[in-house]
Amino acid sequence: MKVYTEKQEIIVAIDAFKEKNQTLGLVPTMGALHKGHLALVKKALKNNDKVVVSIFVNPTQFDNKEDLVKYPRTLERDVELLSSINKDAILVYAPSVDDIYEGNTVSETFEFDGLEFEMEGKFRTGHFDGVGTIIKRLFSIINPDNAYFGEKDFQQLAIIKKLVEKHHIPVTIVPCPISREASGLAMSSRNTRLKPAYKEAAPFIYKTLTTAKAHFGTKSANKVSQWVEKQFESHNLLKLEYFIIADASTLKTINRKTKNKKYRAFIAVYADDVRLIDNIALN
Ligand code: PAF
């Protein structure tokens, strides 16, 4: 399988596919691939002639230097995993920071109609400017017909849809359901950093989300939030950063339920120094 490290090279390959009217899918990743990523790649392979998987730990989306340094980097294994799915239809783009940022590793500033100020935007300064910057650059280099994103990063997905709409980028964004371990823990590259006791404790996050969903049927949003906060107060390994019930389209926290609206619960938890996020549709 071909691994491209320079944009000029992959652009030549992509131009050749486009001349043959082949369709192109993009699965943007930061590597340390797990079954969740592979599910995105498999879906992309079903709907496109060729699929580019980008593997790039994007420095501008990290507000925490230590998180950036510790982010797992496993390119050789990632390429092996992708080869085991399909050697011919997948192209890997694993650029250097310089290939993407050309000596100026800074984010563009974006406006995402307020989506960027909720949840992750409050706790990770500049994160979505970094995500917007890398995704806009990848779209411009790869020029995909379809791009695949997991719903685990639901806010990121909403922001990328907004980016595409506001910048008139001709790509279809395909949302993909959250992949979970048998324990219910949402798959994440960060899970590999969990020490055994924390790995064992982490499924509590999804268990709490599913019980919160059941409570949401009969209780107010505030009562459900209080209940969740209480569950974590008494937990000796997991530290709750936030639990929020929000309107699924504006991502604004709700105080009251309104008929015909879609709601979602979002959670961020520290398991030692590993930050885990998850979310669930409530109705
Ligand atoms: O979700 C991720 O892995 C990253 O935020 C993404 C979309 C690849 C951008 O760097």
Tab-separated table of C-alpha atoms and ligand atoms in Angstrom:
chain	number	residue	atom	x	y	z
A	1	MET	CA	0.000	0.000	0.000
A	2	LYS	CA	1.331	3.416	-0.908
A	3	VAL	CA	2.047	5.818	1.952
A	4	TYR	CA	2.324	9.420	0.778
A	5	THR	CA	4.148	11.912	2.950
A	6	GLU	CA	4.045	14.878	0.572
A	7	LYS	CA	0.954	16.631	-0.701
A	8	GLN	CA	2.401	17.178	-4.194
A	9	GLU	CA	2.750	13.429	-4.632
A	10	ILE	CA	-0.730	12.476	-3.447
A	11	ILE	CA	-2.289	15.267	-5.523
A	12	VAL	CA	-0.789	13.676	-8.669
A	13	ALA	CA	-2.245	10.279	-7.716
A	14	ILE	CA	-5.659	11.816	-6.952
A	15	ASP	CA	-5.721	13.772	-10.218
A	16	ALA	CA	-5.201	10.486	-12.068
A	17	PHE	CA	-8.240	8.917	-10.302
A	18	LYS	CA	-10.375	11.969	-10.959
A	19	GLU	CA	-9.494	11.837	-14.667
A	20	LYS	CA	-10.942	8.334	-14.710
A	21	ASN	CA	-14.078	9.663	-12.938
A	22	GLN	CA	-13.331	7.570	-9.876
A	23	THR	CA	-14.971	8.653	-6.623
A	24	LEU	CA	-12.842	9.461	-3.626
A	25	GLY	CA	-13.564	9.096	0.093
A	26	LEU	CA	-11.510	10.661	2.874
A	27	VAL	CA	-11.171	9.352	6.415
A	28	PRO	CA	-9.199	11.931	8.416
A	29	THR	CA	-7.471	10.438	11.488
A	30	MET	CA	-4.690	11.148	13.917
A	31	GLY	CA	-3.558	7.526	13.686
A	32	ALA	CA	-3.341	4.920	16.470
A	33	LEU	CA	-6.125	3.290	14.497
A	34	HIS	CA	-8.728	1.154	16.244
A	35	LYS	CA	-11.830	-0.738	15.128
A	36	GLY	CA	-13.838	2.505	15.133
A	37	HIS	CA	-11.533	4.021	12.499
A	38	LEU	CA	-11.599	0.782	10.528
A	39	ALA	CA	-15.422	0.900	10.503
A	40	LEU	CA	-15.192	4.376	8.912
A	41	VAL	CA	-12.696	3.091	6.331
A	42	LYS	CA	-14.891	0.091	5.494
A	43	LYS	CA	-17.926	2.332	5.053
A	44	ALA	CA	-15.871	4.661	2.835
A	45	LEU	CA	-14.684	1.705	0.723
A	46	LYS	CA	-18.297	0.647	0.109
A	47	ASN	CA	-19.240	4.076	-1.265
A	48	ASN	CA	-16.099	5.178	-3.146
A	49	ASP	CA	-13.639	3.768	-5.698
A	50	LYS	CA	-10.623	4.974	-3.684
A	51	VAL	CA	-10.214	6.004	-0.058
A	52	VAL	CA	-7.564	8.274	1.383
A	53	VAL	CA	-6.847	7.742	5.086
A	54	SER	CA	-4.945	10.706	6.459
A	55	ILE	CA	-2.803	10.094	9.525
A	56	PHE	CA	-1.654	13.318	11.096
A	57	VAL	CA	-1.436	14.343	14.751
A	58	ASN	CA	-2.479	17.933	14.232
A	59	PRO	CA	-0.568	20.178	16.677
A	60	THR	CA	-2.858	23.193	16.338
A	61	GLN	CA	-5.863	21.410	17.853
A	62	PHE	CA	-4.084	20.555	21.123
A	63	ASP	CA	-4.436	23.122	23.889
A	64	ASN	CA	-2.429	20.844	26.173
A	65	LYS	CA	1.233	20.298	25.173
A	66	GLU	CA	1.529	17.149	27.257
A	67	ASP	CA	-1.492	15.596	25.509
A	68	LEU	CA	0.139	16.340	22.139
A	69	VAL	CA	3.460	14.788	23.199
A	70	LYS	CA	1.780	11.709	24.690
A	71	TYR	CA	-0.646	11.182	21.804
A	72	PRO	CA	0.034	7.617	20.543
A	73	ARG	CA	1.907	7.407	17.213
A	74	THR	CA	1.844	3.957	15.593
A	75	LEU	CA	2.203	4.553	11.841
A	76	GLU	CA	3.706	1.162	10.962
A	77	ARG	CA	0.915	-0.732	12.732
A	78	ASP	CA	-1.725	1.598	11.266
A	79	VAL	CA	-0.478	0.878	7.745
A	80	GLU	CA	-0.508	-2.869	8.436
A	81	LEU	CA	-4.104	-2.676	9.668
A	82	LEU	CA	-5.216	-0.739	6.605
A	83	SER	CA	-3.349	-3.147	4.287
A	84	SER	CA	-5.252	-6.019	5.852
A	85	ILE	CA	-8.520	-4.380	4.731
A	86	ASN	CA	-7.633	-3.377	1.180
A	87	LYS	CA	-4.154	-2.735	-0.235
A	88	ASP	CA	-5.259	-1.388	-3.592
A	89	ALA	CA	-8.127	0.988	-2.925
A	90	ILE	CA	-6.656	2.694	0.169
A	91	LEU	CA	-4.017	5.410	0.010
A	92	VAL	CA	-2.405	6.650	3.198
A	93	TYR	CA	-1.481	10.304	3.528
A	94	ALA	CA	0.859	10.715	6.516
A	95	PRO	CA	2.354	14.179	6.083
A	96	SER	CA	4.886	15.983	8.244
A	97	VAL	CA	3.866	19.133	10.137
A	98	ASP	CA	5.833	21.130	7.538
A	99	ASP	CA	4.042	19.553	4.590
A	100	ILE	CA	0.719	20.724	6.054
A	101	TYR	CA	1.688	24.014	7.705
A	102	GLU	CA	4.627	25.097	5.481
A	103	GLY	CA	6.597	26.601	8.356
A	104	ASN	CA	3.665	28.469	9.925
A	105	THR	CA	2.033	26.132	12.418
A	106	VAL	CA	-0.910	28.303	13.441
A	107	SER	CA	-4.680	28.001	13.176
A	108	GLU	CA	-7.025	30.073	11.085
A	109	THR	CA	-9.803	31.702	13.112
A	110	PHE	CA	-13.284	30.443	12.333
A	111	GLU	CA	-16.850	31.296	13.217
A	112	PHE	CA	-19.125	28.307	13.515
A	113	ASP	CA	-22.314	30.140	14.553
A	114	GLY	CA	-21.654	29.553	18.244
A	115	LEU	CA	-21.152	25.779	18.029
A	116	GLU	CA	-17.481	26.387	18.880
A	117	PHE	CA	-18.273	27.979	22.268
A	118	GLU	CA	-20.120	25.002	23.752
A	119	MET	CA	-18.680	22.018	25.644
A	120	GLU	CA	-15.259	21.117	24.185
A	121	GLY	CA	-14.921	24.725	23.045
A	122	LYS	CA	-15.191	25.883	26.671
A	123	PHE	CA	-12.693	23.399	28.001
A	124	ARG	CA	-10.176	23.269	25.120
A	125	THR	CA	-9.257	26.782	24.020
A	126	GLY	CA	-8.581	27.059	20.283
A	127	HIS	CA	-9.346	23.380	19.690
A	128	PHE	CA	-11.964	23.905	16.984
A	129	ASP	CA	-9.915	26.520	15.146
A	130	GLY	CA	-7.217	23.830	14.952
A	131	VAL	CA	-9.688	21.198	13.746
A	132	GLY	CA	-11.210	23.624	11.201
A	133	THR	CA	-7.744	24.507	9.923
A	134	ILE	CA	-6.571	20.949	9.356
A	135	ILE	CA	-9.847	19.738	7.871
A	136	LYS	CA	-10.059	22.701	5.478
A	137	ARG	CA	-6.474	22.004	4.367
A	138	LEU	CA	-7.098	18.282	3.946
A	139	PHE	CA	-10.240	18.965	1.897
A	140	SER	CA	-8.293	21.316	-0.324
A	141	ILE	CA	-5.418	18.830	-0.862
A	142	ILE	CA	-7.487	15.648	-1.258
A	143	ASN	CA	-10.648	17.117	-2.786
A	144	PRO	CA	-12.797	14.159	-1.660
A	145	ASP	CA	-16.361	13.458	-2.768
A	146	ASN	CA	-17.237	12.090	0.675
A	147	ALA	CA	-15.606	12.463	4.090
A	148	TYR	CA	-16.302	10.208	7.081
A	149	PHE	CA	-16.432	11.268	10.742
A	150	GLY	CA	-17.450	9.381	13.878
A	151	GLU	CA	-20.260	10.582	16.127
A	152	LYS	CA	-18.076	10.113	19.205
A	153	ASP	CA	-16.817	13.610	18.411
A	154	PHE	CA	-20.353	14.827	17.800
A	155	GLN	CA	-19.485	18.502	18.294
A	156	GLN	CA	-16.545	18.171	15.893
A	157	LEU	CA	-18.874	16.591	13.341
A	158	ALA	CA	-21.373	19.486	13.695
A	159	ILE	CA	-18.539	21.986	13.292
A	160	ILE	CA	-17.179	20.267	10.196
A	161	LYS	CA	-20.679	20.319	8.638
A	162	LYS	CA	-20.781	24.053	9.419
A	163	LEU	CA	-17.291	24.560	7.917
A	164	VAL	CA	-18.382	22.892	4.686
A	165	GLU	CA	-21.606	24.921	4.545
A	166	LYS	CA	-19.953	28.286	5.287
A	167	HIS	CA	-16.978	27.792	2.970
A	168	HIS	CA	-19.017	26.136	0.190
A	169	ILE	CA	-16.740	23.096	0.118
A	170	PRO	CA	-18.060	20.493	-2.355
A	171	VAL	CA	-17.897	17.405	-0.137
A	172	THR	CA	-20.548	15.220	1.481
A	173	ILE	CA	-20.005	14.698	5.195
A	174	VAL	CA	-20.961	11.183	6.243
A	175	PRO	CA	-21.600	10.735	10.007
A	176	CYS	CA	-20.833	7.272	11.401
A	177	PRO	CA	-22.146	5.754	14.650
A	178	ILE	CA	-19.915	5.449	17.723
A	179	SER	CA	-17.974	2.158	17.860
A	180	ARG	CA	-17.827	0.661	21.346
A	181	GLU	CA	-15.834	-2.011	23.117
A	182	ALA	CA	-17.888	-4.966	24.427
A	183	SER	CA	-17.832	-3.146	27.796
A	184	GLY	CA	-19.596	-0.138	26.246
A	185	LEU	CA	-16.515	2.093	26.384
A	186	ALA	CA	-16.423	4.331	23.288
A	187	MET	CA	-13.418	3.401	21.130
A	188	SER	CA	-10.703	6.029	21.167
A	189	SER	CA	-6.981	6.120	20.425
A	190	ARG	CA	-6.578	7.531	23.933
A	191	ASN	CA	-7.901	4.273	25.451
A	192	THR	CA	-4.468	2.714	24.824
A	193	ARG	CA	-3.073	5.110	27.433
A	194	LEU	CA	-5.443	3.929	30.182
A	195	LYS	CA	-3.725	2.108	33.048
A	196	PRO	CA	-5.471	-1.228	33.857
A	197	ALA	CA	-7.532	0.041	36.826
A	198	TYR	CA	-8.769	3.016	34.783
A	199	LYS	CA	-9.525	0.839	31.758
A	200	GLU	CA	-11.636	-1.308	34.047
A	201	ALA	CA	-13.385	1.740	35.509
A	202	ALA	CA	-13.995	3.590	32.212
A	203	PRO	CA	-17.112	1.632	31.037
A	204	PHE	CA	-18.879	3.390	33.943
A	205	ILE	CA	-19.083	6.432	31.624
A	206	TYR	CA	-21.340	4.758	29.059
A	207	LYS	CA	-23.272	2.901	31.754
A	208	THR	CA	-24.052	6.265	33.365
A	209	LEU	CA	-25.038	7.745	29.997
A	210	THR	CA	-27.482	4.941	29.279
A	211	THR	CA	-29.070	5.272	32.744
A	212	ALA	CA	-29.229	9.056	32.270
A	213	LYS	CA	-31.071	8.434	29.009
A	214	ALA	CA	-33.615	6.254	30.832
A	215	HIS	CA	-34.072	8.980	33.505
A	216	PHE	CA	-34.522	11.635	30.802
A	217	GLY	CA	-37.818	9.984	29.871
A	218	THR	CA	-39.377	10.969	33.215
A	219	LYS	CA	-37.123	13.615	34.819
A	220	SER	CA	-36.121	17.176	33.938
A	221	ALA	CA	-32.752	17.845	32.264
A	222	ASN	CA	-31.497	19.526	35.464
A	223	LYS	CA	-32.477	16.571	37.629
A	224	VAL	CA	-30.735	14.151	35.255
A	225	SER	CA	-27.570	16.306	35.275
A	226	GLN	CA	-27.590	16.428	39.071
A	227	TRP	CA	-28.002	12.663	39.209
A	228	VAL	CA	-25.006	12.153	36.888
A	229	GLU	CA	-22.852	14.594	38.874
A	230	LYS	CA	-23.681	12.649	42.030
A	231	GLN	CA	-22.596	9.341	40.467
A	232	PHE	CA	-19.163	10.773	39.734
A	233	GLU	CA	-18.773	12.531	43.113
A	234	SER	CA	-18.624	9.156	44.749
A	235	HIS	CA	-16.341	7.587	42.109
A	236	ASN	CA	-12.762	7.214	43.258
A	237	LEU	CA	-11.053	6.889	39.840
A	238	LEU	CA	-13.066	8.904	37.321
A	239	LYS	CA	-13.319	12.682	37.538
A	240	LEU	CA	-16.228	14.354	35.755
A	241	GLU	CA	-15.290	17.451	33.743
A	242	TYR	CA	-18.763	18.087	32.364
A	243	PHE	CA	-22.096	16.440	31.750
A	244	ILE	CA	-24.459	18.446	29.583
A	245	ILE	CA	-27.844	17.862	28.016
A	246	ALA	CA	-28.055	19.873	24.832
A	247	ASP	CA	-30.193	20.524	21.800
A	248	ALA	CA	-28.687	18.159	19.194
A	249	SER	CA	-28.564	20.835	16.477
A	250	THR	CA	-27.486	24.022	18.328
A	251	LEU	CA	-25.524	22.118	21.026
A	252	LYS	CA	-26.818	24.639	23.545
A	253	THR	CA	-27.483	23.331	27.051
A	254	ILE	CA	-31.205	23.017	27.711
A	255	ASN	CA	-33.142	23.761	30.845
A	256	ARG	CA	-36.494	22.547	29.564
A	257	LYS	CA	-37.598	19.910	27.088
A	258	THR	CA	-39.635	21.079	24.090
A	259	LYS	CA	-41.749	18.815	21.883
A	260	ASN	CA	-40.239	17.725	18.532
A	261	LYS	CA	-36.685	18.690	19.466
A	262	LYS	CA	-33.784	16.241	19.453
A	263	TYR	CA	-31.608	16.119	22.551
A	264	ARG	CA	-28.251	14.585	23.290
A	265	ALA	CA	-26.198	14.106	26.440
A	266	PHE	CA	-22.466	14.871	26.323
A	267	ILE	CA	-19.820	13.924	28.845
A	268	ALA	CA	-16.095	14.495	29.412
A	269	VAL	CA	-14.264	12.566	32.110
A	270	TYR	CA	-10.689	12.326	33.315
A	271	ALA	CA	-9.409	8.815	33.954
A	272	ASP	CA	-6.131	9.803	35.628
A	273	ASP	CA	-4.473	12.018	32.977
A	274	VAL	CA	-6.475	10.580	30.067
A	275	ARG	CA	-9.437	12.662	28.956
A	276	LEU	CA	-12.361	10.643	27.590
A	277	ILE	CA	-15.494	11.962	25.889
A	278	ASP	CA	-18.735	10.258	24.933
A	279	ASN	CA	-22.313	11.151	24.050
A	280	ILE	CA	-25.724	9.588	23.536
A	281	ALA	CA	-28.951	10.477	21.733
A	282	LEU	CA	-31.684	10.979	24.347
A	283	ASN	CA	-34.755	10.810	22.091
B	1	PAF	O1	-11.065	13.282	15.285
B	1	PAF	C1	-9.861	13.331	14.988
B	1	PAF	O2	-9.134	12.331	15.015
B	1	PAF	C2	-9.260	14.672	14.610
B	1	PAF	O3	-9.836	15.698	15.330
B	1	PAF	C3	-9.315	14.930	13.092
B	1	PAF	C4	-10.747	15.011	12.595
B	1	PAF	C5	-8.589	13.837	12.348
B	1	PAF	C6	-8.642	16.277	12.784
B	1	PAF	O4	-7.298	16.276	13.168
